[in-house]
Amino acid sequence: MSLSRISPLVSALCLSATASLADGHLTPVVFGTNWLAQAEHGGFYQSVADGTYAECGLEVEIISGGPQVNNRALMLAGRIDFHMGGDMLQAFNAVKEGIPVVSVAAIFQKHPQVILAHPGEAESWEDLKDLTLLIGDNGFTSYYQWMIAEHGFTVEQREPYTFNPAPFIADKQKGMQGYLSSEPYAVQKEAGFEPNVFLIADAGYSSYATTIETMADTIESDPDKVTCFVDGSLTGWYNYLYGDSSAADALIMAANPDMTQDKIDFAKKMMLEQGIVDSGAALETGIGSMTDEVIGDFYNKMVDAGVLEEGLDWQAAYTLDFTNKSAGKDIKP
């Protein structure tokens, strides 16, 4: 039997949507990602490609994000149903601003942010303190503040990152921010060496990433649709990681002409090797899992680092009602 199949949990948990499917009607759903199509979005494309969403009665359209696209704003305006969030900082800031966005699942159990270094120049996380680090403005105001507070990095050793790896490649005394599935491969291709890669999650940066967000009104008015989309997405991630992902890869490359199969293969390999998607609580309660303990721990770290103010109603940023149910977990070999 092929590993790429539909989990019976999807049908069991989406009775009303399945009934609509029996009537020949699919409920239209629009999902906006937060960047251009890539392997990091693979499970969502998988569920479009293999009919998992349709099995639950949903006709899902995926709209790519990008440099000039703000799909989250489109969700706030009611033009899309679900959005791919970044990490929990976005969710906390929504609460702070009084925006009723709710995270309903977390695809990445580990944040994929990394720091790269030249081999021989930094062989441990602590060694990075001896380097000049190229960190972008967004990173400087978020995870780098945690690196300062928690690990003793300094403002002085940071230089702005312009998303150009050339300064890093040219100077062995520089480290560089990146994403696990992207910059390490780009450096290998461009410079011909394999950089040392340090995952900030392994140093204690405990945020989930690549969340599924929706509006509080959607949860209240159509919980069946939320259930079906979440379960269908999580099933898609099991199929993408452990089954035949070729159809999903084709959709990704069609949506993003700059994406190639070798980049997809590298990203998928990194996600599997580093447990980005399937690790921690996900090993027990399934891909997409979230816990109060992990989210609370991350909130406290951000308060200690001065990134967030104390007293925020951080538990309003998410709900556990739609995840932690092992949706699709029976697919895993």
mmCIF file of C-alpha atoms in Angstrom:
data_model
loop_
_atom_site.group_PDB
_atom_site.id
_atom_site.type_symbol
_atom_site.label_atom_id
_atom_site.label_comp_id
_atom_site.label_asym_id
_atom_site.label_seq_id
_atom_site.Cartn_x
_atom_site.Cartn_y
_atom_site.Cartn_z
ATOM 1 C CA MET A 1 0.000 0.000 0.000
ATOM 2 C CA SER A 2 1.245 3.468 -0.845
ATOM 3 C CA LEU A 3 2.267 5.597 2.115
ATOM 4 C CA SER A 4 0.500 8.538 0.494
ATOM 5 C CA ARG A 5 -3.107 7.945 1.475
ATOM 6 C CA ILE A 6 -6.012 9.584 3.223
ATOM 7 C CA SER A 7 -6.228 9.235 6.993
ATOM 8 C CA PRO A 8 -9.592 7.921 8.212
ATOM 9 C CA LEU A 9 -9.414 10.498 10.994
ATOM 10 C CA VAL A 10 -10.133 13.226 8.469
ATOM 11 C CA SER A 11 -13.502 11.780 7.512
ATOM 12 C CA ALA A 12 -14.342 10.886 11.100
ATOM 13 C CA LEU A 13 -13.745 14.418 12.356
ATOM 14 C CA CYS A 14 -15.389 16.273 9.470
ATOM 15 C CA LEU A 15 -18.872 14.757 9.259
ATOM 16 C CA SER A 16 -20.698 17.797 8.005
ATOM 17 C CA ALA A 17 -18.091 18.581 5.359
ATOM 18 C CA THR A 18 -18.080 14.964 4.213
ATOM 19 C CA ALA A 19 -21.837 15.120 3.873
ATOM 20 C CA SER A 20 -21.437 18.108 1.592
ATOM 21 C CA LEU A 21 -18.914 16.136 -0.435
ATOM 22 C CA ALA A 22 -21.483 13.350 -0.859
ATOM 23 C CA ASP A 23 -23.818 15.960 -2.308
ATOM 24 C CA GLY A 24 -21.144 16.874 -4.833
ATOM 25 C CA HIS A 25 -20.412 20.237 -3.238
ATOM 26 C CA LEU A 26 -16.986 21.327 -2.023
ATOM 27 C CA THR A 27 -16.647 24.266 0.353
ATOM 28 C CA PRO A 28 -14.212 26.844 -1.089
ATOM 29 C CA VAL A 29 -11.316 27.688 1.233
ATOM 30 C CA VAL A 30 -8.429 30.075 0.572
ATOM 31 C CA PHE A 31 -5.130 29.574 2.402
ATOM 32 C CA GLY A 32 -2.435 32.237 2.188
ATOM 33 C CA THR A 33 1.200 31.349 2.804
ATOM 34 C CA ASN A 34 3.767 33.790 4.174
ATOM 35 C CA TRP A 35 6.327 33.373 1.397
ATOM 36 C CA LEU A 36 6.911 32.014 -2.093
ATOM 37 C CA ALA A 37 6.089 28.345 -2.613
ATOM 38 C CA GLN A 38 8.752 25.995 -1.249
ATOM 39 C CA ALA A 39 9.233 22.636 0.436
ATOM 40 C CA GLU A 40 8.506 24.269 3.796
ATOM 41 C CA HIS A 41 4.910 24.531 2.543
ATOM 42 C CA GLY A 42 4.897 21.007 1.194
ATOM 43 C CA GLY A 43 2.198 19.401 3.328
ATOM 44 C CA PHE A 44 -0.396 21.953 2.263
ATOM 45 C CA TYR A 45 0.352 21.433 -1.426
ATOM 46 C CA GLN A 46 0.317 17.675 -0.821
ATOM 47 C CA SER A 47 -3.272 17.785 0.442
ATOM 48 C CA VAL A 48 -4.334 19.725 -2.637
ATOM 49 C CA ALA A 49 -2.480 17.366 -4.974
ATOM 50 C CA ASP A 50 -3.679 14.054 -3.547
ATOM 51 C CA GLY A 51 -7.253 15.021 -2.707
ATOM 52 C CA THR A 52 -7.000 14.992 1.090
ATOM 53 C CA TYR A 53 -8.775 18.329 1.419
ATOM 54 C CA ALA A 54 -11.403 17.283 -1.100
ATOM 55 C CA GLU A 55 -11.973 14.060 0.844
ATOM 56 C CA CYS A 56 -13.083 16.256 3.722
ATOM 57 C CA GLY A 57 -15.275 18.434 1.532
ATOM 58 C CA LEU A 58 -12.943 21.386 1.016
ATOM 59 C CA GLU A 59 -11.797 22.960 -2.238
ATOM 60 C CA VAL A 60 -8.573 24.629 -1.095
ATOM 61 C CA GLU A 61 -6.798 27.335 -3.055
ATOM 62 C CA ILE A 62 -3.272 28.212 -1.906
ATOM 63 C CA ILE A 63 -2.156 31.798 -2.485
ATOM 64 C CA SER A 64 1.574 32.406 -2.183
ATOM 65 C CA GLY A 65 3.037 35.181 -0.093
ATOM 66 C CA GLY A 66 6.126 37.145 -1.061
ATOM 67 C CA PRO A 67 8.024 40.409 -0.694
ATOM 68 C CA GLN A 68 5.087 42.621 -1.752
ATOM 69 C CA VAL A 69 2.274 40.356 -0.535
ATOM 70 C CA ASN A 70 0.619 40.529 2.883
ATOM 71 C CA ASN A 71 -1.740 37.566 3.058
ATOM 72 C CA ARG A 72 -2.299 38.097 6.772
ATOM 73 C CA ALA A 73 -3.873 41.455 5.974
ATOM 74 C CA LEU A 74 -6.100 39.717 3.445
ATOM 75 C CA MET A 75 -7.278 37.344 6.167
ATOM 76 C CA LEU A 76 -8.028 40.287 8.464
ATOM 77 C CA ALA A 77 -10.062 41.777 5.626
ATOM 78 C CA GLY A 78 -12.040 38.552 5.222
ATOM 79 C CA ARG A 79 -10.654 37.702 1.795
ATOM 80 C CA ILE A 80 -8.894 34.482 2.822
ATOM 81 C CA ASP A 81 -9.848 31.876 5.419
ATOM 82 C CA PHE A 82 -6.505 30.679 6.810
ATOM 83 C CA HIS A 83 -2.985 32.053 6.921
ATOM 84 C CA MET A 84 0.458 30.572 7.496
ATOM 85 C CA GLY A 85 1.909 32.338 10.518
ATOM 86 C CA GLY A 86 5.591 32.771 11.262
ATOM 87 C CA ASP A 87 6.436 32.079 14.897
ATOM 88 C CA MET A 88 4.516 32.746 18.100
ATOM 89 C CA LEU A 89 5.796 36.329 18.327
ATOM 90 C CA GLN A 90 3.347 37.261 15.570
ATOM 91 C CA ALA A 91 0.533 35.643 17.512
ATOM 92 C CA PHE A 92 1.495 37.434 20.734
ATOM 93 C CA ASN A 93 1.698 40.767 18.936
ATOM 94 C CA ALA A 94 -1.783 40.218 17.499
ATOM 95 C CA VAL A 95 -3.105 39.869 21.049
ATOM 96 C CA LYS A 96 -1.222 43.011 22.072
ATOM 97 C CA GLU A 97 -2.826 44.918 19.186
ATOM 98 C CA GLY A 98 -6.300 43.538 19.858
ATOM 99 C CA ILE A 99 -6.436 41.624 16.564
ATOM 100 C CA PRO A 100 -8.573 38.442 16.878
ATOM 101 C CA VAL A 101 -6.176 36.081 15.065
ATOM 102 C CA VAL A 102 -5.839 32.621 16.601
ATOM 103 C CA SER A 103 -3.193 29.955 15.966
ATOM 104 C CA VAL A 104 -4.833 26.540 15.657
ATOM 105 C CA ALA A 105 -1.831 24.296 14.862
ATOM 106 C CA ALA A 106 1.960 24.529 14.587
ATOM 107 C CA ILE A 107 3.593 22.645 11.720
ATOM 108 C CA PHE A 108 7.184 23.337 12.799
ATOM 109 C CA GLN A 109 8.002 22.053 16.269
ATOM 110 C CA LYS A 110 11.429 23.686 15.923
ATOM 111 C CA HIS A 111 12.073 27.165 14.577
ATOM 112 C CA PRO A 112 14.233 26.754 11.428
ATOM 113 C CA GLN A 113 16.307 29.903 12.040
ATOM 114 C CA VAL A 114 20.039 29.150 12.013
ATOM 115 C CA ILE A 115 23.400 30.860 12.336
ATOM 116 C CA LEU A 116 26.038 29.830 9.799
ATOM 117 C CA ALA A 117 29.793 29.836 10.368
ATOM 118 C CA HIS A 118 32.887 28.829 8.444
ATOM 119 C CA PRO A 119 34.268 25.383 9.336
ATOM 120 C CA GLY A 120 37.079 25.728 11.838
ATOM 121 C CA GLU A 121 35.994 29.190 12.970
ATOM 122 C CA ALA A 122 33.037 28.155 15.148
ATOM 123 C CA GLU A 123 32.514 24.563 16.181
ATOM 124 C CA SER A 124 29.949 25.244 18.912
ATOM 125 C CA TRP A 125 27.194 27.701 19.782
ATOM 126 C CA GLU A 126 29.540 29.362 22.278
ATOM 127 C CA ASP A 127 32.180 29.842 19.580
ATOM 128 C CA LEU A 128 29.769 32.113 17.709
ATOM 129 C CA LYS A 129 30.432 34.792 20.331
ATOM 130 C CA ASP A 130 33.886 35.270 18.831
ATOM 131 C CA LEU A 131 32.497 36.180 15.400
ATOM 132 C CA THR A 132 30.876 39.210 13.818
ATOM 133 C CA LEU A 133 27.302 38.127 13.113
ATOM 134 C CA LEU A 134 25.272 39.287 10.129
ATOM 135 C CA ILE A 135 21.728 39.633 11.495
ATOM 136 C CA GLY A 136 18.800 41.361 9.777
ATOM 137 C CA ASP A 137 16.682 44.029 11.431
ATOM 138 C CA ASN A 138 13.752 41.705 12.156
ATOM 139 C CA GLY A 139 16.080 39.149 13.689
ATOM 140 C CA PHE A 140 17.839 41.818 15.730
ATOM 141 C CA THR A 141 14.584 42.912 17.383
ATOM 142 C CA SER A 142 13.450 39.349 18.098
ATOM 143 C CA TYR A 143 15.647 36.288 18.446
ATOM 144 C CA TYR A 144 18.906 38.242 18.681
ATOM 145 C CA GLN A 145 17.591 40.058 21.753
ATOM 146 C CA TRP A 146 17.057 36.610 23.257
ATOM 147 C CA MET A 147 20.606 35.635 22.234
ATOM 148 C CA ILE A 148 21.868 38.699 24.099
ATOM 149 C CA ALA A 149 19.778 38.118 27.223
ATOM 150 C CA GLU A 150 20.075 34.347 27.405
ATOM 151 C CA HIS A 151 23.512 33.621 25.995
ATOM 152 C CA GLY A 152 25.621 36.753 26.301
ATOM 153 C CA PHE A 153 25.941 37.820 22.675
ATOM 154 C CA THR A 154 26.456 41.552 22.178
ATOM 155 C CA VAL A 155 24.993 44.400 20.170
ATOM 156 C CA GLU A 156 28.501 45.368 19.063
ATOM 157 C CA GLN A 157 29.228 42.072 17.326
ATOM 158 C CA ARG A 158 26.155 42.335 15.153
ATOM 159 C CA GLU A 159 26.246 43.822 11.649
ATOM 160 C CA PRO A 160 23.124 44.318 9.502
ATOM 161 C CA TYR A 161 22.385 41.449 7.132
ATOM 162 C CA THR A 162 21.324 42.489 3.631
ATOM 163 C CA PHE A 163 20.299 38.993 2.512
ATOM 164 C CA ASN A 164 23.453 38.764 0.439
ATOM 165 C CA PRO A 165 25.783 35.908 1.466
ATOM 166 C CA ALA A 166 28.844 37.416 -0.238
ATOM 167 C CA PRO A 167 30.216 39.227 2.871
ATOM 168 C CA PHE A 168 29.934 36.010 4.862
ATOM 169 C CA ILE A 169 31.568 33.900 2.177
ATOM 170 C CA ALA A 170 34.452 36.359 1.860
ATOM 171 C CA ASP A 171 35.215 36.719 5.590
ATOM 172 C CA LYS A 172 35.827 33.700 7.812
ATOM 173 C CA GLN A 173 35.379 35.843 10.910
ATOM 174 C CA LYS A 174 31.742 36.467 10.063
ATOM 175 C CA GLY A 175 28.693 34.378 10.905
ATOM 176 C CA MET A 176 25.380 34.791 9.113
ATOM 177 C CA GLN A 177 21.713 34.247 9.837
ATOM 178 C CA GLY A 178 19.754 31.934 7.612
ATOM 179 C CA TYR A 179 17.032 29.328 7.377
ATOM 180 C CA LEU A 180 18.014 25.700 7.784
ATOM 181 C CA SER A 181 16.614 24.641 4.444
ATOM 182 C CA SER A 182 17.851 27.590 2.376
ATOM 183 C CA GLU A 183 21.072 29.509 3.120
ATOM 184 C CA PRO A 184 23.245 26.471 3.967
ATOM 185 C CA TYR A 185 22.476 25.015 0.540
ATOM 186 C CA ALA A 186 22.978 28.356 -1.204
ATOM 187 C CA VAL A 187 26.432 28.712 0.398
ATOM 188 C CA GLN A 188 27.378 25.187 -0.641
ATOM 189 C CA LYS A 189 26.363 25.876 -4.239
ATOM 190 C CA GLU A 190 27.943 29.327 -4.459
ATOM 191 C CA ALA A 191 31.089 28.965 -2.366
ATOM 192 C CA GLY A 192 31.795 25.268 -2.602
ATOM 193 C CA PHE A 193 32.043 24.555 1.115
ATOM 194 C CA GLU A 194 29.627 23.222 3.701
ATOM 195 C CA PRO A 195 29.129 25.754 6.508
ATOM 196 C CA ASN A 196 28.679 24.822 10.125
ATOM 197 C CA VAL A 197 25.027 25.295 10.966
ATOM 198 C CA PHE A 198 23.618 26.113 14.421
ATOM 199 C CA LEU A 199 19.864 25.826 14.918
ATOM 200 C CA ILE A 200 18.698 28.440 17.422
ATOM 201 C CA ALA A 201 15.950 26.064 18.553
ATOM 202 C CA ASP A 202 18.638 23.683 19.793
ATOM 203 C CA ALA A 203 20.024 26.530 21.917
ATOM 204 C CA GLY A 204 16.650 27.083 23.574
ATOM 205 C CA TYR A 205 14.662 29.355 21.250
ATOM 206 C CA SER A 206 11.455 27.463 21.904
ATOM 207 C CA SER A 207 8.917 29.042 19.571
ATOM 208 C CA TYR A 208 6.818 27.011 17.202
ATOM 209 C CA ALA A 209 6.849 28.170 13.595
ATOM 210 C CA THR A 210 4.800 27.835 10.412
ATOM 211 C CA THR A 211 1.530 27.981 12.284
ATOM 212 C CA ILE A 212 -1.981 27.791 10.890
ATOM 213 C CA GLU A 213 -3.894 30.949 11.778
ATOM 214 C CA THR A 214 -7.522 31.884 11.366
ATOM 215 C CA MET A 215 -9.883 34.501 12.713
ATOM 216 C CA ALA A 216 -11.727 33.995 15.986
ATOM 217 C CA ASP A 217 -14.987 34.566 14.097
ATOM 218 C CA THR A 218 -14.206 31.661 11.763
ATOM 219 C CA ILE A 219 -13.657 29.343 14.725
ATOM 220 C CA GLU A 220 -16.966 30.426 16.237
ATOM 221 C CA SER A 221 -19.065 30.361 13.072
ATOM 222 C CA ASP A 222 -17.607 27.330 11.255
ATOM 223 C CA PRO A 223 -15.604 25.019 13.524
ATOM 224 C CA ASP A 224 -16.143 22.078 11.137
ATOM 225 C CA LYS A 225 -14.299 23.929 8.386
ATOM 226 C CA VAL A 226 -11.420 24.659 10.749
ATOM 227 C CA THR A 227 -11.305 21.021 11.862
ATOM 228 C CA CYS A 228 -11.248 19.743 8.303
ATOM 229 C CA PHE A 229 -8.600 22.181 7.151
ATOM 230 C CA VAL A 230 -6.336 21.466 10.107
ATOM 231 C CA ASP A 231 -6.711 17.689 9.916
ATOM 232 C CA GLY A 232 -6.317 17.730 6.161
ATOM 233 C CA SER A 233 -3.160 19.831 6.437
ATOM 234 C CA LEU A 234 -1.590 17.618 9.087
ATOM 235 C CA THR A 235 -2.389 14.508 7.056
ATOM 236 C CA GLY A 236 -0.781 16.206 4.088
ATOM 237 C CA TRP A 237 2.406 16.764 6.053
ATOM 238 C CA TYR A 238 2.692 13.082 6.904
ATOM 239 C CA ASN A 239 2.146 12.180 3.271
ATOM 240 C CA TYR A 240 4.643 14.807 2.122
ATOM 241 C CA LEU A 241 7.416 13.757 4.489
ATOM 242 C CA TYR A 242 6.943 9.997 4.395
ATOM 243 C CA GLY A 243 5.162 9.266 1.117
ATOM 244 C CA ASP A 244 5.328 10.229 -2.552
ATOM 245 C CA SER A 245 5.648 14.015 -2.706
ATOM 246 C CA SER A 246 6.187 14.330 -6.456
ATOM 247 C CA ALA A 247 2.762 15.799 -7.236
ATOM 248 C CA ALA A 248 3.100 18.368 -4.447
ATOM 249 C CA ASP A 249 6.615 19.241 -5.601
ATOM 250 C CA ALA A 250 5.256 19.846 -9.101
ATOM 251 C CA LEU A 251 2.650 22.246 -7.725
ATOM 252 C CA ILE A 252 5.320 24.068 -5.710
ATOM 253 C CA MET A 253 7.555 24.520 -8.752
ATOM 254 C CA ALA A 254 4.580 25.655 -10.854
ATOM 255 C CA ALA A 255 3.714 28.281 -8.233
ATOM 256 C CA ASN A 256 7.344 29.415 -7.867
ATOM 257 C CA PRO A 257 9.369 29.309 -11.110
ATOM 258 C CA ASP A 258 12.600 29.956 -9.171
ATOM 259 C CA MET A 259 12.170 26.756 -7.173
ATOM 260 C CA THR A 260 13.992 23.640 -8.359
ATOM 261 C CA GLN A 261 13.833 19.990 -7.388
ATOM 262 C CA ASP A 262 17.324 20.008 -5.867
ATOM 263 C CA LYS A 263 16.347 22.851 -3.516
ATOM 264 C CA ILE A 264 13.171 21.019 -2.550
ATOM 265 C CA ASP A 265 15.072 17.789 -1.915
ATOM 266 C CA PHE A 266 17.612 19.576 0.312
ATOM 267 C CA ALA A 267 14.895 21.331 2.310
ATOM 268 C CA LYS A 268 12.942 18.141 2.819
ATOM 269 C CA LYS A 269 16.114 16.335 3.903
ATOM 270 C CA MET A 270 16.898 19.039 6.463
ATOM 271 C CA MET A 271 13.363 19.058 7.856
ATOM 272 C CA LEU A 272 13.529 15.308 8.384
ATOM 273 C CA GLU A 273 17.081 15.155 9.770
ATOM 274 C CA GLN A 274 16.592 18.010 12.233
ATOM 275 C CA GLY A 275 13.084 17.110 13.361
ATOM 276 C CA ILE A 276 11.677 20.452 12.291
ATOM 277 C CA VAL A 277 8.179 19.043 11.738
ATOM 278 C CA ASP A 278 8.064 15.684 13.481
ATOM 279 C CA SER A 279 9.698 15.917 16.893
ATOM 280 C CA GLY A 280 8.874 16.795 20.491
ATOM 281 C CA ALA A 281 5.182 16.496 21.329
ATOM 282 C CA ALA A 282 4.429 15.709 17.675
ATOM 283 C CA LEU A 283 5.925 12.253 18.179
ATOM 284 C CA GLU A 284 3.107 11.503 20.610
ATOM 285 C CA THR A 285 0.145 13.659 19.575
ATOM 286 C CA GLY A 286 0.913 14.195 15.913
ATOM 287 C CA ILE A 287 2.306 16.788 13.550
ATOM 288 C CA GLY A 288 0.848 20.211 14.306
ATOM 289 C CA SER A 289 0.947 19.721 18.063
ATOM 290 C CA MET A 290 1.069 22.631 20.493
ATOM 291 C CA THR A 291 1.249 22.735 24.288
ATOM 292 C CA ASP A 292 0.620 25.401 26.901
ATOM 293 C CA GLU A 293 4.012 24.611 28.422
ATOM 294 C CA VAL A 294 6.031 25.292 25.267
ATOM 295 C CA ILE A 295 4.142 28.444 24.368
ATOM 296 C CA GLY A 296 4.301 29.756 27.934
ATOM 297 C CA ASP A 297 8.017 29.049 28.099
ATOM 298 C CA PHE A 298 8.605 31.019 24.904
ATOM 299 C CA TYR A 299 6.480 33.917 26.122
ATOM 300 C CA ASN A 300 8.496 34.111 29.346
ATOM 301 C CA LYS A 301 11.756 34.080 27.396
ATOM 302 C CA MET A 302 10.580 36.957 25.228
ATOM 303 C CA VAL A 303 9.572 38.927 28.334
ATOM 304 C CA ASP A 304 12.969 38.278 29.923
ATOM 305 C CA ALA A 305 14.668 39.420 26.714
ATOM 306 C CA GLY A 306 12.650 42.644 26.617
ATOM 307 C CA VAL A 307 10.919 41.711 23.360
ATOM 308 C CA LEU A 308 7.457 41.532 24.962
ATOM 309 C CA GLU A 309 5.875 43.236 27.952
ATOM 310 C CA GLU A 310 4.823 41.239 30.989
ATOM 311 C CA GLY A 311 1.102 40.828 31.590
ATOM 312 C CA LEU A 312 0.013 39.973 28.052
ATOM 313 C CA ASP A 313 -2.884 37.519 27.774
ATOM 314 C CA TRP A 314 -0.641 35.182 25.794
ATOM 315 C CA GLN A 315 -3.039 32.241 25.966
ATOM 316 C CA ALA A 316 -5.496 34.209 23.829
ATOM 317 C CA ALA A 317 -3.062 33.795 20.915
ATOM 318 C CA TYR A 318 -3.919 30.148 20.278
ATOM 319 C CA THR A 319 -6.300 27.282 20.918
ATOM 320 C CA LEU A 320 -5.619 23.569 21.374
ATOM 321 C CA ASP A 321 -9.135 22.583 20.280
ATOM 322 C CA PHE A 322 -8.107 21.580 16.755
ATOM 323 C CA THR A 323 -4.749 19.884 17.186
ATOM 324 C CA ASN A 324 -2.992 17.273 19.359
ATOM 325 C CA LYS A 325 -5.339 14.565 17.949
ATOM 326 C CA SER A 326 -2.766 12.568 15.944
ATOM 327 C CA ALA A 327 -4.491 13.407 12.650
ATOM 328 C CA GLY A 328 -2.687 11.485 9.898
ATOM 329 C CA LYS A 329 -0.212 9.897 12.289
ATOM 330 C CA ASP A 330 -1.189 6.388 11.149
ATOM 331 C CA ILE A 331 0.443 7.193 7.804
ATOM 332 C CA LYS A 332 3.926 7.403 9.290
ATOM 333 C CA PRO A 333 5.886 4.200 8.572
#
